[in-house]
Coordinates of C-alpha atoms and ligand atoms in Angstrom, one line a residue:
M230 CA 116.7 78.8 39.1
R231 CA 119.8 79.9 41.2
I232 CA 119.5 83.0 43.5
D233 CA 122.5 84.6 45.0
L234 CA 121.7 87.6 47.2
H235 CA 125.2 88.7 48.5
T236 CA 128.0 90.0 46.1
H237 CA 130.5 92.8 45.9
S238 CA 131.7 94.8 43.1
D239 CA 134.6 97.5 43.0
A240 CA 132.4 100.1 44.2
S241 CA 133.4 98.6 47.7
D242 CA 135.9 95.8 48.1
G243 CA 135.2 93.4 45.1
T244 CA 137.5 93.4 42.2
C245 CA 135.0 93.2 39.3
S246 CA 133.0 96.1 37.9
P247 CA 129.2 96.1 38.7
A248 CA 128.6 95.0 35.0
D249 CA 131.1 92.3 35.4
V250 CA 129.5 90.8 38.5
V251 CA 126.2 90.7 36.6
R252 CA 128.1 88.9 33.6
A253 CA 129.7 86.6 36.0
A254 CA 126.2 85.7 37.3
A255 CA 124.9 84.9 34.0
T256 CA 127.9 82.8 33.2
E257 CA 127.3 80.8 36.5
G258 CA 123.7 80.3 35.9
V259 CA 122.5 82.9 38.4
A260 CA 119.0 84.2 37.4
V261 CA 118.5 86.4 40.5
L262 CA 121.4 88.5 41.7
A263 CA 121.7 91.3 44.6
L264 CA 124.6 93.5 44.3
T265 CA 125.4 94.5 48.1
D266 CA 128.3 96.5 48.3
H267 CA 129.6 97.7 51.8
D268 CA 128.0 101.1 52.8
T269 CA 127.3 102.4 49.3
F270 CA 124.7 102.2 46.4
A271 CA 127.3 103.4 43.9
G272 CA 127.4 100.2 42.0
L273 CA 123.6 99.6 41.3
A274 CA 123.0 101.9 38.5
E275 CA 125.7 100.1 36.3
A276 CA 124.5 96.7 37.3
A277 CA 121.0 97.6 36.7
A278 CA 121.9 98.9 33.2
Q279 CA 123.6 95.4 32.5
A280 CA 121.1 93.1 34.4
P281 CA 118.4 92.9 31.3
R282 CA 121.3 92.5 28.7
S283 CA 122.5 89.6 30.7
G284 CA 119.1 88.0 31.4
V285 CA 119.7 88.5 35.1
R286 CA 117.3 89.9 37.6
L287 CA 118.8 92.4 39.9
V288 CA 117.8 92.9 43.6
R289 CA 119.1 96.0 44.8
G290 CA 121.0 95.9 48.0
V291 CA 123.5 97.2 50.4
E292 CA 125.7 95.7 53.1
I293 CA 125.7 98.0 56.1
S294 CA 128.6 98.0 58.8
C295 CA 126.8 97.8 62.0
T296 CA 127.9 97.3 65.7
H297 CA 126.0 95.4 68.5
G298 CA 127.3 95.6 72.1
G299 CA 130.7 96.4 70.7
I300 CA 130.8 93.6 68.3
S301 CA 130.9 94.3 64.6
L302 CA 128.3 92.6 62.2
H303 CA 127.0 93.2 58.8
L304 CA 123.4 94.0 57.8
L305 CA 122.1 93.3 54.3
G306 CA 119.5 95.8 53.3
Y307 CA 117.4 94.9 50.2
Q308 CA 115.4 97.2 48.0
P309 CA 115.5 100.3 50.4
D310 CA 114.7 103.7 49.4
E311 CA 118.0 104.8 48.1
T312 CA 117.0 108.5 48.4
D313 CA 116.3 108.5 52.1
T314 CA 118.3 111.1 53.8
E315 CA 118.9 109.3 57.1
L316 CA 120.0 106.1 55.4
L317 CA 122.3 108.0 53.0
E318 CA 123.7 110.1 56.1
E319 CA 124.5 106.7 57.9
L320 CA 126.1 105.1 54.9
G321 CA 128.2 108.2 54.1
R322 CA 129.4 108.4 57.8
C323 CA 130.5 104.8 57.6
R324 CA 132.3 105.4 54.2
D325 CA 133.9 108.8 55.5
L326 CA 135.0 107.5 58.8
R327 CA 136.5 104.1 56.9
V328 CA 139.3 106.6 55.5
P329 CA 140.9 107.8 58.8
R330 CA 140.6 104.1 60.1
A331 CA 142.3 102.7 57.1
Q332 CA 145.0 105.6 57.4
Q333 CA 145.5 104.6 61.0
M334 CA 146.1 100.8 60.0
V335 CA 148.3 101.8 57.3
A336 CA 150.4 104.0 59.6
R337 CA 150.6 101.0 62.0
L338 CA 152.0 98.7 59.5
V339 CA 154.4 101.2 58.2
S340 CA 155.7 101.9 61.5
D341 CA 156.5 98.3 61.8
G342 CA 158.4 98.5 58.4
L343 CA 155.6 97.2 56.0
P344 CA 156.4 98.8 52.7
I345 CA 153.0 100.2 51.9
G346 CA 151.6 103.8 51.7
W347 CA 148.2 105.4 52.1
E348 CA 148.4 106.8 48.5
Q349 CA 148.6 103.0 47.2
V350 CA 145.7 101.9 49.4
E351 CA 143.6 105.0 48.1
E352 CA 144.5 104.1 44.6
L353 CA 143.5 100.6 44.8
A354 CA 140.1 101.4 46.5
A355 CA 139.7 103.6 43.5
G356 CA 136.9 105.7 45.0
G357 CA 134.9 102.7 46.3
T358 CA 134.3 102.2 49.8
V359 CA 137.7 101.6 51.4
G360 CA 138.2 98.6 53.6
R361 CA 140.8 96.1 54.9
P362 CA 140.8 94.1 51.5
H363 CA 142.5 97.2 49.9
I364 CA 145.1 97.3 52.6
A365 CA 145.6 93.6 51.8
D366 CA 145.9 94.4 48.0
A367 CA 148.7 96.8 48.9
L368 CA 150.5 94.2 51.0
V369 CA 150.2 91.8 48.1
R370 CA 151.5 94.4 45.8
A371 CA 154.4 95.2 47.9
G372 CA 155.2 91.4 48.1
A373 CA 154.6 91.2 51.8
V374 CA 152.0 88.6 51.4
A375 CA 150.7 86.1 48.5
D376 CA 147.2 87.1 48.6
R377 CA 144.2 88.7 50.7
E378 CA 143.9 85.6 52.9
E379 CA 147.5 85.6 53.9
A380 CA 147.2 89.4 54.6
F381 CA 144.2 88.9 56.9
G382 CA 145.9 86.2 58.5
R383 CA 148.9 87.9 59.3
Y384 CA 148.3 91.5 59.7
L385 CA 144.6 92.5 59.5
R386 CA 142.7 90.2 61.9
P387 CA 140.6 92.0 64.5
D388 CA 142.8 90.5 67.4
G389 CA 146.0 91.5 65.8
P390 CA 148.1 94.7 66.7
Y391 CA 147.3 96.8 63.3
Y392 CA 143.6 96.5 63.6
V393 CA 141.6 99.6 64.1
R394 CA 137.7 99.7 64.4
H395 CA 135.5 101.9 62.3
Y396 CA 132.3 103.9 62.9
A397 CA 129.3 101.6 62.4
V398 CA 125.6 101.9 62.8
D399 CA 123.9 100.4 65.9
A400 CA 122.4 97.2 64.5
V401 CA 118.9 97.6 66.0
T402 CA 118.7 101.0 64.6
A403 CA 120.1 99.8 61.2
V404 CA 117.3 97.1 61.0
R405 CA 114.5 99.7 61.8
L406 CA 116.1 102.2 59.4
V407 CA 116.0 99.7 56.5
R408 CA 112.5 98.9 57.3
R409 CA 111.3 102.4 57.6
C410 CA 112.9 102.8 54.1
G411 CA 110.8 100.1 52.7
G412 CA 113.8 97.6 52.7
V413 CA 114.2 94.1 53.8
P414 CA 116.9 93.5 56.4
V415 CA 118.9 90.2 56.5
F416 CA 121.8 89.6 59.0
A417 CA 124.8 88.7 56.9
H418 CA 127.0 85.7 58.0
P419 CA 125.9 85.9 61.6
G420 CA 128.1 82.9 62.6
A421 CA 131.2 83.9 60.6
H422 CA 133.4 83.4 63.9
T423 CA 136.7 83.1 62.0
R424 CA 136.5 86.6 61.0
G425 CA 136.1 87.8 64.5
P426 CA 133.8 87.7 67.3
T427 CA 130.1 87.1 66.6
V428 CA 127.0 88.0 68.5
D429 CA 125.0 85.6 70.7
D430 CA 121.5 84.1 70.1
A431 CA 119.9 86.9 72.4
A432 CA 121.3 89.7 70.1
I433 CA 119.7 88.0 67.1
E434 CA 116.5 87.7 69.0
E435 CA 116.7 91.7 69.7
L436 CA 117.2 92.2 65.8
A437 CA 114.3 89.9 65.1
A438 CA 112.1 92.0 67.4
A439 CA 113.3 95.0 65.6
G440 CA 112.1 93.9 62.3
L441 CA 114.9 91.4 60.8
F442 CA 113.5 89.4 57.9
G443 CA 116.0 86.6 57.9
L444 CA 119.6 85.1 58.6
E445 CA 122.0 84.3 56.0
V446 CA 122.6 80.9 57.0
D447 CA 124.2 79.3 54.0
H448 CA 127.4 81.3 53.6
P449 CA 130.9 80.2 52.7
D450 CA 132.2 81.0 56.2
H451 CA 129.6 78.8 58.2
D452 CA 130.6 75.3 58.6
E453 CA 127.9 72.6 58.9
A454 CA 127.3 73.0 62.8
T455 CA 127.1 76.8 62.5
R456 CA 124.5 76.2 59.8
A457 CA 122.5 73.6 61.8
H458 CA 122.4 76.1 64.7
L459 CA 121.5 79.1 62.9
R460 CA 118.7 77.2 61.0
D461 CA 117.3 76.3 64.7
V462 CA 117.5 79.8 65.6
A463 CA 115.6 81.1 62.5
G464 CA 113.0 78.4 63.1
V465 CA 112.4 79.6 66.8
L466 CA 112.4 83.3 65.9
G467 CA 110.3 82.9 62.8
L468 CA 113.1 84.2 60.6
Q469 CA 113.7 83.3 56.9
V470 CA 116.8 81.6 55.7
T471 CA 118.8 82.9 52.9
G472 CA 122.1 81.5 51.2
S473 CA 124.6 83.6 49.1
S474 CA 128.1 83.6 48.0
D475 CA 129.4 86.9 49.3
F476 CA 131.3 87.0 46.1
H477 CA 134.4 89.4 45.9
G478 CA 135.7 88.7 42.4
A479 CA 139.4 87.6 42.6
G480 CA 139.6 88.9 46.2
R481 CA 138.1 85.7 47.8
P482 CA 138.1 82.1 46.6
Q483 CA 134.2 81.7 46.4
R484 CA 132.4 81.7 43.1
I485 CA 129.2 83.5 42.4
G486 CA 126.2 81.4 43.0
C487 CA 128.2 78.8 45.1
E488 CA 125.6 79.3 47.8
T489 CA 122.0 80.1 47.0
T490 CA 118.4 81.2 48.4
S491 CA 115.3 79.3 47.7
P492 CA 112.8 80.8 45.3
D493 CA 110.1 80.8 48.2
V494 CA 112.4 82.7 50.3
L495 CA 113.1 85.5 47.6
E496 CA 109.3 85.8 46.8
A497 CA 108.8 86.4 50.6
L498 CA 111.7 88.9 50.6
L499 CA 110.3 90.8 47.6
A500 CA 106.7 90.8 49.0
E501 CA 108.0 92.6 52.0
A502 CA 109.9 95.3 49.9
V503 CA 107.7 98.2 49.9
P504 CA 108.0 99.6 46.1
Q505 CA 109.7 102.8 45.8
P506 CA 107.7 105.4 43.4
G507 CA 109.4 105.8 39.9
R508 CA 111.6 103.0 40.1
R509 CA 110.9 100.0 37.8
S510 CA 113.2 97.2 39.5
Ligands
LIG232 P1 136.4 96.0 56.9 O1 135.0 96.3 56.5 O2 137.4 96.9 56.2 O3 136.8 95.7 58.4 O4 136.7 94.6 55.9 C1 136.0 93.6 55.9 C2 136.0 92.8 54.6 O5 137.0 92.0 54.6 C3 134.9 91.8 54.5 O6 134.0 92.2 53.4 C4 135.4 90.5 54.0 O7 135.2 90.3 52.5 C5 137.0 90.8 53.9 N1 137.5 89.8 54.8 C6 137.3 89.4 56.1 N2 138.2 88.5 56.4 C7 138.9 88.0 55.2 C8 139.7 87.0 55.1 N3 140.4 86.2 56.1 N4 140.3 86.9 53.9 C9 139.8 87.7 52.8 N5 139.0 88.8 53.2 C10 138.6 88.9 54.3
LIG233 ZN1 133.7 92.8 51.6
LIG234 FE1 130.3 91.0 55.2
LIG235 FE1 129.8 90.8 52.2

């Protein structure tokens, strides 16, 4: 049984609709799928409607934009109470403040002569959580780069001149918030250092003390040495280890189900999620 607990739809920066993410999972033999769009639950209803038709079990999730000591990181929250006011407020703040941030990045690119505009980026985001991948898509459409990968390498990297930070939730606060909402927090791609700076082991220890469930060790952006190190850290701190594709449709090369989580870890994760009244999945 293949289990993939980290995927994106066009409710954020993936290129497939939520229903198509579920269909892609079924095609690839993924039996348990988590949809974890950036800072939003907007794709979950559609995915939940499609899941039984495709014979896929849906785990409801979100990938929360966080910060720790000035370093940006991503926290996966599984099965939280999606009606919790504080959680919704934080996600809404992240989404809202991504807009002026993306506008600033576009303005910087435009002032350097790149033939893109905010209207295109907004259109490409199509109401989903706007992010750098949509700016990348605008650069592709303008013919400035071949694909998202090249756009990130040339224009969108955090150490480049066009990068602008955006509001993100303090990571320790986010771990506590997900737990308070009955959800299960997992640190997404903690060692993805090709994307930008990553936090040190002391930060992981702090998150563990705050209630972190696990580390996403098996991720396409982690090399073997990183995985081995993170497995050791998880062992020492008593954290579980997950693996997932971080599928973004055509936006990134990895296929759904290319990395997986073990059934034992899934069982432990679901056992820690506090069921929400009135919800069936
Ligand atoms: P943002 O949250 O707006 O800063 O954008 C982060 C998103 O960009 C992540 O979800 C990644 O999927 C995507 N991303 C980061 N680095 C790359 C890259 N080198 N190529 C393609 N997508 C990337
Ligand atoms: Zn993404
Ligand atoms: Fe991420
Ligand atoms: Fe992701």
